[in-house]
Structures are given as C-alpha cells and as structure tokens.
Amino acid sequence: MNKIAVVILAAGRGTRMKSSLPKVLHCLAGRPILEHVLSVADGINQNKQVVVIGPEIKTIINPISEKWPNIEFVIQSERLGTGDALKVAQPSIGEYDGDILVLYGDVPLITINTLNTLIENYRNQEAGIAILSFKPKNPQGYGRIVCESDNLVSRVVEHVETTEEEKNIEICNSGIFVSNAKILSQQLDKLDNHNSKNEYFLTDIFSHAFNDGHKCIHMEVEDETEIYGINDKVQLAEAEKIMQQRLRVAALESGVEMIDPSTVWLSSDTLIEENVTIEPNVFFGPNVSIQSGSRIRAFCHLEGVKVGENAIIGPFARLRPDTNIGKNTRIGNFVEVKMARIGDQTKINHLSYIGDANIGSDSNIGAGTITCNYDGYKKSQTEIGHKVFIGSNSSLIAPLNIGDRSIVGAGSVVNKDVSDDSIVVARAKQEERSGAAARRRKRENKNDDS
C-alpha cells in the first residue's frame, strides 16, 4: 500500500486578522481553522503529519498536540516564502519513502473526497506531481498554471510574476499538490529567490520538475469554495457562511427538518438524528447530539449537550455543557440547565435554573425553581429523585438530596435533605390581620389632610 505524509503550511503571521489570536486558531463552525485541515488529513489514510508554523505562534502547539499527539511541528524562523516554509520541513520528510501531500492551514474548506480523488489521479497517471487547480470567477491574485499542448503542467507563475498574456490563463493554482517525496526534495533544493519579492516561491518546483522530465498534471476542483483561503475577518465570515450551508444541507439530507435553515447555526461536530425538528434561530455550539423525534424550538442555545429521544426543548432555553436530557423530557421557555442529568419524562417548563444537579424520571419542576449551587466559594450538588414535585418559586440550597415521590411546597427554601414520600414546606407562615388595610388607608388619608 502506498504511503502518504501530509505537510501543512501554517506559518502565516495573520496580521490582517488584527487579532492577538493566531490566525489558524480562529474558530470556524465551532473549532479552530487548523483543526478542520487536520481532520481532513486524517481522512486520507496518511501515516505522518508535519505542521510548519511561525515562531510567534508556538502557542498553537499544546492545544493541537492534545488532540493530535503524533503531529510533528517545525518552525519557520524567517518568512522567506512558501518555498522556504516547505524547505524548513525537509528534514522531516527528506528520507520519507512515499508521497507528500501539501495543504495549507488557512484553507479549511477542502474536502476528503477531493483530496482522495487528487491522489488517485496522481497515482493512476503515474505522475511525479499533481496540482489541484481551479477556474475562479475572478483570477486576480492567483498564480496561473501554464500547460503544454498535451495538458501537462510546464510551470506555475505567481500572479506578481505573470505577463499580460499569462494573466489571460483561466486555470489557477490552489497551492495544494501531491508529489513523490524524492522528487519534491530534489526540486526544493533548486529553489532560489531571484524574483520581484526576493522570496522562495514554492511554485518554482513545478518548472524544475518539468525540466527534469517528471510528469506534472493538474486536476480541476469542482467546487471553488473548497480552496477558499482565510486571511482576514471578512474572509473568515465568508468561510463561516459556506461551512454553515454545507452543514445545513448535510443535516437536511440526513432527515432533519429545519423550518428556516438559514437561521440555524451548527458546529462541525453537531450530531442530529433523523426526524428531529429544528425551529428558527437555534444555535448549536460544540459537542451537541440530538436523538430522533426531538424538537428544538425557536431561540434556543445548546452547547455540550445530549438530548434524548422525543424531547422538547424551548423556546428560549439555554442548555450548557455537560448536560444530559432524557427521553420524552420537556425543557421549557427561559430555562437554563448546566452540568445536569435530567431523567426521562421529567418536565421543567418555565423560568428555572438547574445547575450541578441530577433529577430522576417523571419529576415536575415548577416555575421559578432555582438550584442554589454556589455559596461564593464552591459549587455543590443537588439530587432530586424520581416522581418528585417541586412547587413554583422554590429555592433548593445545595448540597441537597430530595427523595423519590416527595413534594416540595411552592415558595419553599429547602436546605435540608428530604426523605422519600415526604411533603416539605419551608416558607414563612402566612399571617392575616383582619381590617388592617382599611385602618392604614384611613391613617394615611388623615396624614395627607394635615
């Protein structure tokens, strides 16, 4: 089986982002840009990954290494061009016996299918190099691919180096290519910076390879958005728009119903089963899964949540990380749930905060119920059993355990454990003073007259 290594060039300063955060760590659909590229690389059956970064963005190493521990990072100390960036990676790939796929850390919309097709064409045609090409509507700024009469690539010209005639070439270079490792290493050794920018252009390797008799081909990508690069916040927003549309279409095609898809925001890892209905203006943050038959009503915000079958969430509900909602459960309007397990058939219908809590099945949590989980120093847990009824406007002061089938009277402030099958009322005793209101009015009116 042919081996392939992936080199990702991610050393750009990202100054146009105007942000203290490295460009490739800005989020797209709920995860860093670079992680999208790494995930795609995982899908092509590679056995080695090298990421080239700049010295000022070493901060990306730890968060990325936590998820991809086998990645090798190399530092491009000076920005001397894309050719130099790949030369920096040469010690890591110079002795590699296989193929090299070159990707870019700021081109996150490329798909596994396109890369696999590029690699397949490269191998089937026994090429030395295969370039991913495209025909943009506006070729301004893109390098042009110059082909011979047999459609083999003879060279790639950077936009700043193109002649007026070459500017008319429609086929442009995406920057992504696959090459035999030995051929690539040989061509990198020939690079120089004798050009208008005094940089080492990676594109020069193609003319060197052609002159050495190696077969260079190109494959045109079907969807131009796949090679969309991100350099500033405007392009990041445009990439988000493209990614969201992809995610929505994928969800709809899998059997999810969206009443107004354009208003639903999804993360790249959102898992929604078929027969789920999503109403307008719903936000899915990272790590959310929704099981079949559930309905997410309008204006809900979910993040780090698992929702069971046939549940109804919202409208205007906020479900925060480490929350698990059971089957046939109802989380109503203006309810916030955080780090909680809510059992099957349980209802929390209105205006409640449930945090650091476990609630059993078939329980009813009345309007205005608050789990008081923080004492100013530490968080504590609230445990509510099965078939429990909590009356409206109750405050449950953790740590607290309320037993199965218990009833808590409305307006109670509960700070002691409640045993099974008990009724607890913990509020000030109601006191009525007959005629007191009339006497007060008379007294106040007399004061006004004086």
Short mmCIF file of C-alpha atoms in Angstrom, two decimals:
data_model
loop_
_atom_site.label_atom_id
_atom_site.label_comp_id
_atom_site.label_asym_id
_atom_site.label_seq_id
_atom_site.Cartn_x
_atom_site.Cartn_y
_atom_site.Cartn_z
CA MET A 1 0.00 0.00 0.00
CA ASN A 2 1.35 3.44 -0.96
CA LYS A 3 2.32 5.61 1.96
CA ILE A 4 1.50 9.30 2.15
CA ALA A 5 2.58 12.05 4.50
CA VAL A 6 0.88 15.40 4.92
CA VAL A 7 2.68 18.71 5.31
CA ILE A 8 0.50 21.63 6.40
CA LEU A 9 1.89 25.12 5.89
CA ALA A 10 0.58 27.30 8.72
CA ALA A 11 3.34 29.84 9.33
CA GLY A 12 1.47 32.93 8.15
CA ARG A 13 1.54 35.84 10.60
CA GLY A 14 -2.15 36.55 10.12
CA THR A 15 -1.66 40.29 10.64
CA ARG A 16 -4.74 41.06 8.56
CA MET A 17 -6.87 39.30 11.16
CA LYS A 18 -5.98 42.14 13.56
CA SER A 19 -6.13 39.76 16.49
CA SER A 20 -3.86 38.53 19.27
CA LEU A 21 -5.07 35.00 18.48
CA PRO A 22 -3.06 33.15 15.79
CA LYS A 23 -4.97 33.06 12.51
CA VAL A 24 -5.25 29.28 12.35
CA LEU A 25 -6.74 29.17 15.86
CA HIS A 26 -9.70 31.37 14.96
CA CYS A 27 -12.86 29.30 15.03
CA LEU A 28 -14.89 28.13 12.07
CA ALA A 29 -18.10 26.23 12.83
CA GLY A 30 -17.07 25.84 16.44
CA ARG A 31 -13.50 24.61 16.04
CA PRO A 32 -10.12 26.16 15.11
CA ILE A 33 -9.40 26.60 11.40
CA LEU A 34 -6.33 24.37 11.58
CA GLU A 35 -8.32 21.53 13.14
CA HIS A 36 -10.54 21.38 10.05
CA VAL A 37 -7.44 20.83 7.90
CA LEU A 38 -6.05 18.23 10.31
CA SER A 39 -9.37 16.35 10.33
CA VAL A 40 -9.41 16.23 6.54
CA ALA A 41 -5.83 14.97 6.58
CA ASP A 42 -6.94 12.18 8.93
CA GLY A 43 -9.38 11.04 6.25
CA ILE A 44 -6.80 10.27 3.57
CA ASN A 45 -5.10 7.39 5.36
CA GLN A 46 -1.83 9.24 5.95
CA ASN A 47 0.84 7.96 8.32
CA LYS A 48 2.78 11.15 9.02
CA GLN A 49 1.80 14.78 9.62
CA VAL A 50 4.10 17.79 9.75
CA VAL A 51 2.85 21.31 10.51
CA VAL A 52 5.02 24.33 9.69
CA ILE A 53 4.39 27.31 11.96
CA GLY A 54 5.97 30.69 12.69
CA PRO A 55 7.96 31.41 15.86
CA GLU A 56 5.36 33.78 17.31
CA ILE A 57 2.54 31.25 17.15
CA LYS A 58 4.13 28.43 19.15
CA THR A 59 1.07 28.74 21.39
CA ILE A 60 -0.83 26.55 18.94
CA ILE A 61 1.40 23.55 19.67
CA ASN A 62 -0.08 22.48 23.01
CA PRO A 63 -3.82 22.74 22.16
CA ILE A 64 -3.28 20.95 18.85
CA SER A 65 -0.96 18.28 20.28
CA GLU A 66 -3.56 17.35 22.89
CA LYS A 67 -5.83 16.10 20.09
CA TRP A 68 -3.16 15.06 17.57
CA PRO A 69 -0.25 13.82 19.70
CA ASN A 70 1.67 12.38 16.73
CA ILE A 71 1.97 15.64 14.81
CA GLU A 72 5.46 16.99 14.27
CA PHE A 73 5.78 20.79 14.43
CA VAL A 74 8.61 22.65 12.71
CA ILE A 75 9.34 26.38 12.99
CA GLN A 76 9.89 28.70 10.02
CA SER A 77 12.05 31.30 11.75
CA GLU A 78 12.10 33.77 8.85
CA ARG A 79 9.26 34.40 6.40
CA LEU A 80 11.12 33.83 3.14
CA GLY A 81 8.19 32.47 1.13
CA THR A 82 6.15 29.30 0.78
CA GLY A 83 9.09 27.51 -0.80
CA ASP A 84 11.19 28.24 2.26
CA ALA A 85 8.35 27.03 4.51
CA LEU A 86 8.42 23.64 2.82
CA LYS A 87 12.23 23.59 2.84
CA VAL A 88 12.04 24.01 6.62
CA ALA A 89 10.06 20.76 6.71
CA GLN A 90 12.63 18.93 4.56
CA PRO A 91 14.47 17.31 7.49
CA SER A 92 11.18 15.71 8.49
CA ILE A 93 10.29 14.43 5.03
CA GLY A 94 13.66 14.20 3.27
CA GLU A 95 14.10 10.47 3.93
CA TYR A 96 10.39 9.68 3.67
CA ASP A 97 9.70 6.83 1.26
CA GLY A 98 6.30 7.65 -0.18
CA ASP A 99 4.21 10.57 -1.35
CA ILE A 100 3.79 14.04 0.14
CA LEU A 101 0.53 15.97 0.18
CA VAL A 102 0.92 19.70 0.80
CA LEU A 103 -2.00 21.54 2.41
CA TYR A 104 -2.49 24.99 3.92
CA GLY A 105 -3.53 25.76 7.48
CA ASP A 106 -5.78 28.61 6.36
CA VAL A 107 -7.68 26.64 3.68
CA PRO A 108 -10.14 24.70 5.85
CA LEU A 109 -12.95 24.01 3.37
CA ILE A 110 -11.12 21.38 1.33
CA THR A 111 -12.87 18.00 1.44
CA ILE A 112 -11.61 14.47 1.91
CA ASN A 113 -13.28 13.39 -1.32
CA THR A 114 -11.41 15.99 -3.39
CA LEU A 115 -8.04 15.10 -1.87
CA ASN A 116 -8.59 11.38 -2.33
CA THR A 117 -9.54 12.00 -5.97
CA LEU A 118 -6.41 14.11 -6.50
CA ILE A 119 -4.22 11.38 -5.00
CA GLU A 120 -5.99 8.70 -7.07
CA ASN A 121 -5.44 10.64 -10.33
CA TYR A 122 -1.81 11.27 -9.42
CA ARG A 123 -1.18 7.57 -8.87
CA ASN A 124 -3.26 6.29 -11.79
CA GLN A 125 -1.45 8.59 -14.22
CA GLU A 126 1.94 7.74 -12.67
CA ALA A 127 2.73 11.43 -12.29
CA GLY A 128 5.58 12.97 -10.35
CA ILE A 129 3.43 15.87 -9.18
CA ALA A 130 -0.32 16.55 -9.29
CA ILE A 131 -1.68 20.04 -8.62
CA LEU A 132 -5.21 20.89 -7.52
CA SER A 133 -6.37 23.61 -9.92
CA PHE A 134 -9.49 25.72 -10.32
CA LYS A 135 -11.09 28.32 -12.59
CA PRO A 136 -12.10 31.27 -10.41
CA LYS A 137 -14.64 33.87 -11.44
CA ASN A 138 -12.03 36.48 -10.58
CA PRO A 139 -8.44 35.22 -11.01
CA GLN A 140 -6.89 38.36 -9.52
CA GLY A 141 -4.11 37.41 -7.11
CA TYR A 142 -3.90 33.74 -8.08
CA GLY A 143 -0.95 32.00 -9.71
CA ARG A 144 -1.56 30.70 -13.24
CA ILE A 145 -0.92 27.13 -14.39
CA VAL A 146 0.86 27.01 -17.76
CA CYS A 147 0.29 23.78 -19.69
CA GLU A 148 1.82 22.26 -22.80
CA SER A 149 -0.26 21.05 -25.74
CA ASP A 150 -0.66 17.64 -24.05
CA ASN A 151 -2.16 19.42 -20.99
CA LEU A 152 0.86 18.58 -18.85
CA VAL A 153 1.95 21.35 -16.49
CA SER A 154 5.20 23.03 -17.50
CA ARG A 155 5.21 25.76 -14.87
CA VAL A 156 3.15 27.76 -12.41
CA VAL A 157 3.56 31.54 -12.40
CA GLU A 158 2.84 33.62 -9.30
CA HIS A 159 0.42 36.45 -10.01
CA VAL A 160 3.04 39.14 -9.36
CA GLU A 161 5.29 37.50 -11.98
CA THR A 162 2.69 36.98 -14.73
CA THR A 163 2.91 38.66 -18.12
CA GLU A 164 -0.15 40.27 -19.68
CA GLU A 165 -0.59 37.16 -21.82
CA GLU A 166 -0.34 34.85 -18.81
CA LYS A 167 -2.96 36.88 -16.97
CA ASN A 168 -5.46 35.60 -19.56
CA ILE A 169 -4.92 31.99 -18.46
CA GLU A 170 -8.09 30.75 -16.72
CA ILE A 171 -6.59 27.79 -14.86
CA CYS A 172 -5.24 28.85 -11.47
CA ASN A 173 -3.15 27.21 -8.78
CA SER A 174 -4.82 26.35 -5.47
CA GLY A 175 -1.47 25.71 -3.80
CA ILE A 176 -2.47 22.17 -2.86
CA PHE A 177 -0.49 19.39 -4.53
CA VAL A 178 0.80 15.85 -4.10
CA SER A 179 4.27 14.72 -5.10
CA ASN A 180 6.70 11.86 -4.79
CA ALA A 181 8.82 12.65 -1.74
CA LYS A 182 12.17 12.19 -3.50
CA ILE A 183 11.13 14.32 -6.47
CA LEU A 184 9.85 17.03 -4.15
CA SER A 185 13.07 17.06 -2.14
CA GLN A 186 15.17 17.34 -5.30
CA GLN A 187 13.14 20.29 -6.59
CA LEU A 188 13.18 22.12 -3.25
CA ASP A 189 16.99 22.05 -3.36
CA LYS A 190 16.85 24.01 -6.63
CA LEU A 191 14.72 26.88 -5.35
CA ASP A 192 16.13 30.41 -5.34
CA ASN A 193 14.78 33.86 -4.53
CA HIS A 194 15.62 35.57 -7.81
CA ASN A 195 12.24 37.22 -8.27
CA SER A 196 10.46 40.53 -7.66
CA LYS A 197 9.72 39.71 -3.99
CA ASN A 198 13.06 38.09 -3.14
CA GLU A 199 11.17 35.09 -1.79
CA TYR A 200 11.43 31.37 -2.38
CA PHE A 201 8.33 30.64 -4.45
CA LEU A 202 7.08 27.10 -3.92
CA THR A 203 5.54 27.25 -7.39
CA ASP A 204 9.02 27.18 -8.96
CA ILE A 205 9.32 23.47 -8.15
CA PHE A 206 6.88 22.65 -10.95
CA SER A 207 9.04 24.11 -13.73
CA HIS A 208 12.12 22.43 -12.25
CA ALA A 209 10.30 19.09 -12.16
CA PHE A 210 9.06 19.52 -15.74
CA ASN A 211 12.57 20.38 -16.95
CA ASP A 212 13.88 17.26 -15.20
CA GLY A 213 11.44 15.16 -17.20
CA HIS A 214 8.91 14.48 -14.46
CA LYS A 215 5.23 14.28 -15.35
CA CYS A 216 3.28 17.14 -13.81
CA ILE A 217 -0.52 17.09 -14.04
CA HIS A 218 -3.36 19.17 -12.64
CA MET A 219 -6.89 18.30 -11.56
CA GLU A 220 -9.59 20.96 -11.53
CA VAL A 221 -11.67 21.11 -8.35
CA GLU A 222 -15.42 21.04 -8.96
CA ASP A 223 -16.36 23.44 -6.16
CA GLU A 224 -14.25 26.59 -5.98
CA THR A 225 -15.21 27.19 -2.35
CA GLU A 226 -13.10 24.20 -1.32
CA ILE A 227 -9.88 26.12 -1.84
CA TYR A 228 -11.11 29.34 -0.23
CA GLY A 229 -8.35 30.85 1.90
CA ILE A 230 -8.83 32.87 5.09
CA ASN A 231 -6.65 35.92 5.69
CA ASP A 232 -8.92 38.41 7.47
CA LYS A 233 -12.19 38.64 9.41
CA VAL A 234 -14.20 39.30 6.24
CA GLN A 235 -12.94 36.07 4.67
CA LEU A 236 -13.49 34.24 7.95
CA ALA A 237 -17.13 35.34 7.94
CA GLU A 238 -17.50 34.25 4.31
CA ALA A 239 -15.97 30.86 5.09
CA GLU A 240 -18.39 30.51 8.01
CA LYS A 241 -21.28 31.17 5.65
CA ILE A 242 -20.03 28.48 3.27
CA MET A 243 -19.45 25.97 6.06
CA GLN A 244 -22.85 26.59 7.63
CA GLN A 245 -24.58 25.98 4.32
CA ARG A 246 -22.71 22.69 3.93
CA LEU A 247 -23.65 21.57 7.43
CA ARG A 248 -27.31 22.52 6.97
CA VAL A 249 -27.58 20.67 3.67
CA ALA A 250 -25.96 17.59 5.20
CA ALA A 251 -28.41 17.68 8.12
CA LEU A 252 -31.43 18.14 5.86
CA GLU A 253 -30.31 15.29 3.60
CA SER A 254 -29.96 13.03 6.66
CA GLY A 255 -33.60 13.55 7.62
CA VAL A 256 -33.50 16.59 9.91
CA GLU A 257 -36.32 19.10 9.44
CA MET A 258 -35.39 22.78 9.63
CA ILE A 259 -38.22 25.27 9.32
CA ASP A 260 -35.84 28.08 8.33
CA PRO A 261 -32.37 26.60 7.74
CA SER A 262 -30.68 29.95 7.16
CA THR A 263 -31.27 30.91 10.81
CA VAL A 264 -29.84 27.70 12.32
CA TRP A 265 -26.14 27.77 13.32
CA LEU A 266 -24.37 24.41 13.57
CA SER A 267 -20.98 23.30 14.83
CA SER A 268 -18.88 20.98 12.73
CA ASP A 269 -19.41 18.15 15.25
CA THR A 270 -23.18 18.62 15.76
CA LEU A 271 -24.96 15.25 15.60
CA ILE A 272 -28.69 15.35 14.85
CA GLU A 273 -30.62 12.18 14.09
CA GLU A 274 -33.44 11.90 11.57
CA ASN A 275 -36.97 13.01 12.48
CA VAL A 276 -35.68 15.89 14.59
CA THR A 277 -37.31 19.28 14.01
CA ILE A 278 -35.33 22.49 14.42
CA GLU A 279 -37.29 25.72 14.63
CA PRO A 280 -35.79 29.08 13.55
CA ASN A 281 -32.95 30.90 15.32
CA VAL A 282 -31.31 27.98 17.10
CA PHE A 283 -27.58 27.88 17.96
CA PHE A 284 -25.70 24.59 18.35
CA GLY A 285 -22.29 25.03 19.98
CA PRO A 286 -19.66 22.28 20.05
CA ASN A 287 -20.41 18.75 21.27
CA VAL A 288 -24.18 18.59 20.87
CA SER A 289 -26.17 15.48 19.94
CA ILE A 290 -29.93 15.28 19.44
CA GLN A 291 -31.72 11.94 19.22
CA SER A 292 -34.62 11.06 16.94
CA GLY A 293 -38.06 12.56 17.41
CA SER A 294 -36.97 15.57 19.42
CA ARG A 295 -37.95 19.16 18.70
CA ILE A 296 -35.73 22.16 19.36
CA ARG A 297 -37.95 25.19 19.46
CA ALA A 298 -37.06 28.73 18.46
CA PHE A 299 -34.29 30.83 20.04
CA CYS A 300 -32.52 28.04 21.92
CA HIS A 301 -28.78 27.90 22.65
CA LEU A 302 -27.21 24.45 23.16
CA GLU A 303 -23.60 23.61 23.91
CA GLY A 304 -22.06 20.39 25.22
CA VAL A 305 -25.48 18.71 25.47
CA LYS A 306 -27.00 15.30 24.80
CA VAL A 307 -30.75 15.33 24.16
CA GLY A 308 -32.66 12.03 24.25
CA GLU A 309 -35.47 10.80 22.03
CA ASN A 310 -38.73 12.74 21.69
CA ALA A 311 -37.64 15.57 23.96
CA ILE A 312 -38.91 19.13 23.52
CA ILE A 313 -36.51 21.97 24.19
CA GLY A 314 -37.52 25.63 24.39
CA PRO A 315 -38.39 28.10 23.13
CA PHE A 316 -35.76 30.40 24.64
CA ALA A 317 -33.92 27.64 26.53
CA ARG A 318 -30.21 27.57 27.28
CA LEU A 319 -28.53 24.19 27.74
CA ARG A 320 -24.91 24.45 28.85
CA PRO A 321 -22.02 21.93 28.78
CA ASP A 322 -22.14 18.52 30.44
CA THR A 323 -25.92 18.34 30.36
CA ASN A 324 -27.86 15.18 29.54
CA ILE A 325 -31.59 15.40 28.76
CA GLY A 326 -33.61 12.18 28.95
CA LYS A 327 -36.29 10.74 26.68
CA ASN A 328 -39.67 12.48 26.40
CA THR A 329 -38.38 15.25 28.63
CA ARG A 330 -39.61 18.83 28.43
CA ILE A 331 -37.32 21.81 28.94
CA GLY A 332 -39.48 24.90 28.50
CA ASN A 333 -39.10 28.62 27.97
CA PHE A 334 -36.44 30.61 29.83
CA VAL A 335 -34.93 27.54 31.47
CA GLU A 336 -31.16 27.25 31.92
CA VAL A 337 -29.57 23.86 32.60
CA LYS A 338 -25.86 23.33 33.34
CA MET A 339 -23.91 20.19 34.32
CA ALA A 340 -27.11 18.30 35.00
CA ARG A 341 -28.74 14.96 34.27
CA ILE A 342 -32.47 15.24 33.65
CA GLY A 343 -34.36 11.94 33.70
CA ASP A 344 -36.94 10.59 31.26
CA GLN A 345 -40.42 12.19 31.20
CA THR A 346 -39.35 14.98 33.53
CA LYS A 347 -40.73 18.49 32.98
CA ILE A 348 -39.01 21.81 33.67
CA ASN A 349 -41.40 24.08 31.87
CA HIS A 350 -40.74 27.66 32.89
CA LEU A 351 -38.24 30.17 34.23
CA SER A 352 -35.85 27.88 36.11
CA TYR A 353 -32.14 27.41 36.70
CA ILE A 354 -30.91 23.85 37.18
CA GLY A 355 -27.15 23.62 37.75
CA ASP A 356 -24.91 20.87 39.16
CA ALA A 357 -27.91 18.61 39.62
CA ASN A 358 -29.31 15.16 38.94
CA ILE A 359 -33.07 14.83 38.52
CA GLY A 360 -34.79 11.47 38.22
CA SER A 361 -37.55 10.42 35.85
CA ASP A 362 -41.20 11.55 35.88
CA SER A 363 -40.49 14.58 38.06
CA ASN A 364 -42.04 18.04 37.72
CA ILE A 365 -40.03 21.16 38.47
CA GLY A 366 -42.28 24.17 38.99
CA ALA A 367 -41.86 27.64 37.51
CA GLY A 368 -39.14 29.74 39.10
CA THR A 369 -37.30 26.84 40.75
CA ILE A 370 -33.63 27.57 41.40
CA THR A 371 -30.90 25.16 42.42
CA CYS A 372 -28.65 27.33 44.58
CA ASN A 373 -25.40 25.58 43.72
CA TYR A 374 -22.77 28.18 44.66
CA ASP A 375 -22.04 29.59 48.11
CA GLY A 376 -19.43 32.07 46.97
CA TYR A 377 -16.58 29.59 47.41
CA LYS A 378 -17.52 26.25 45.88
CA LYS A 379 -20.18 24.51 43.80
CA SER A 380 -22.37 21.83 45.41
CA GLN A 381 -24.67 19.15 44.05
CA THR A 382 -28.46 18.85 44.16
CA GLU A 383 -30.00 15.36 43.89
CA ILE A 384 -33.72 15.09 43.10
CA GLY A 385 -35.29 11.65 42.90
CA HIS A 386 -37.98 10.07 40.71
CA LYS A 387 -41.59 11.31 40.60
CA VAL A 388 -40.78 14.38 42.66
CA PHE A 389 -42.95 17.51 42.53
CA ILE A 390 -41.23 20.84 43.20
CA GLY A 391 -43.66 23.70 43.70
CA SER A 392 -43.20 27.04 41.96
CA ASN A 393 -40.71 29.63 43.17
CA SER A 394 -38.69 27.18 45.25
CA SER A 395 -35.02 27.63 46.16
CA LEU A 396 -33.07 24.40 46.63
CA ILE A 397 -29.86 25.14 48.54
CA ALA A 398 -27.12 22.64 47.75
CA PRO A 399 -25.77 20.28 48.87
CA LEU A 400 -29.22 18.75 48.97
CA ASN A 401 -30.95 15.41 48.44
CA ILE A 402 -34.70 15.23 47.78
CA GLY A 403 -36.05 11.68 47.90
CA ASP A 404 -38.32 9.84 45.48
CA ARG A 405 -42.01 10.78 45.25
CA SER A 406 -41.56 13.78 47.54
CA ILE A 407 -43.46 17.07 47.29
CA VAL A 408 -41.94 20.49 47.94
CA GLY A 409 -44.47 23.23 48.58
CA ALA A 410 -44.42 26.37 46.45
CA GLY A 411 -42.20 29.17 47.69
CA SER A 412 -40.08 26.91 49.85
CA VAL A 413 -36.43 27.49 50.67
CA VAL A 414 -35.10 23.98 51.23
CA ASN A 415 -31.66 23.50 52.78
CA LYS A 416 -32.05 20.09 54.47
CA ASP A 417 -32.41 16.68 52.88
CA VAL A 418 -35.96 15.44 52.21
CA SER A 419 -36.73 11.74 52.65
CA ASP A 420 -38.78 9.60 50.24
CA ASP A 421 -42.57 10.13 50.09
CA SER A 422 -42.43 13.30 52.19
CA ILE A 423 -44.06 16.70 51.91
CA VAL A 424 -41.93 19.66 52.87
CA VAL A 425 -42.99 23.29 53.21
CA ALA A 426 -40.24 25.72 54.14
CA ARG A 427 -41.57 29.25 53.99
CA ALA A 428 -42.71 31.95 56.38
CA LYS A 429 -46.14 31.33 57.90
CA GLN A 430 -48.90 33.38 56.30
CA GLU A 431 -50.37 35.92 58.71
CA GLU A 432 -53.67 37.75 58.16
CA ARG A 433 -54.69 40.87 60.10
CA SER A 434 -58.39 41.45 59.53
CA GLY A 435 -59.26 45.08 58.67
CA ALA A 436 -55.65 46.25 58.85
CA ALA A 437 -55.62 47.57 55.28
CA ALA A 438 -58.67 49.80 55.91
CA ARG A 439 -57.14 51.17 59.09
CA ARG A 440 -53.91 52.00 57.29
CA ARG A 441 -55.70 53.81 54.47
CA LYS A 442 -57.64 55.87 57.00
CA ARG A 443 -54.44 56.75 58.83
CA GLU A 444 -52.60 57.72 55.66
CA ASN A 445 -55.52 59.84 54.39
CA LYS A 446 -55.64 61.69 57.71
CA ASN A 447 -51.93 62.47 57.42
CA ASP A 448 -52.46 63.81 53.88
CA ASP A 449 -55.22 66.20 55.07
CA SER A 450 -52.95 67.67 57.70
#
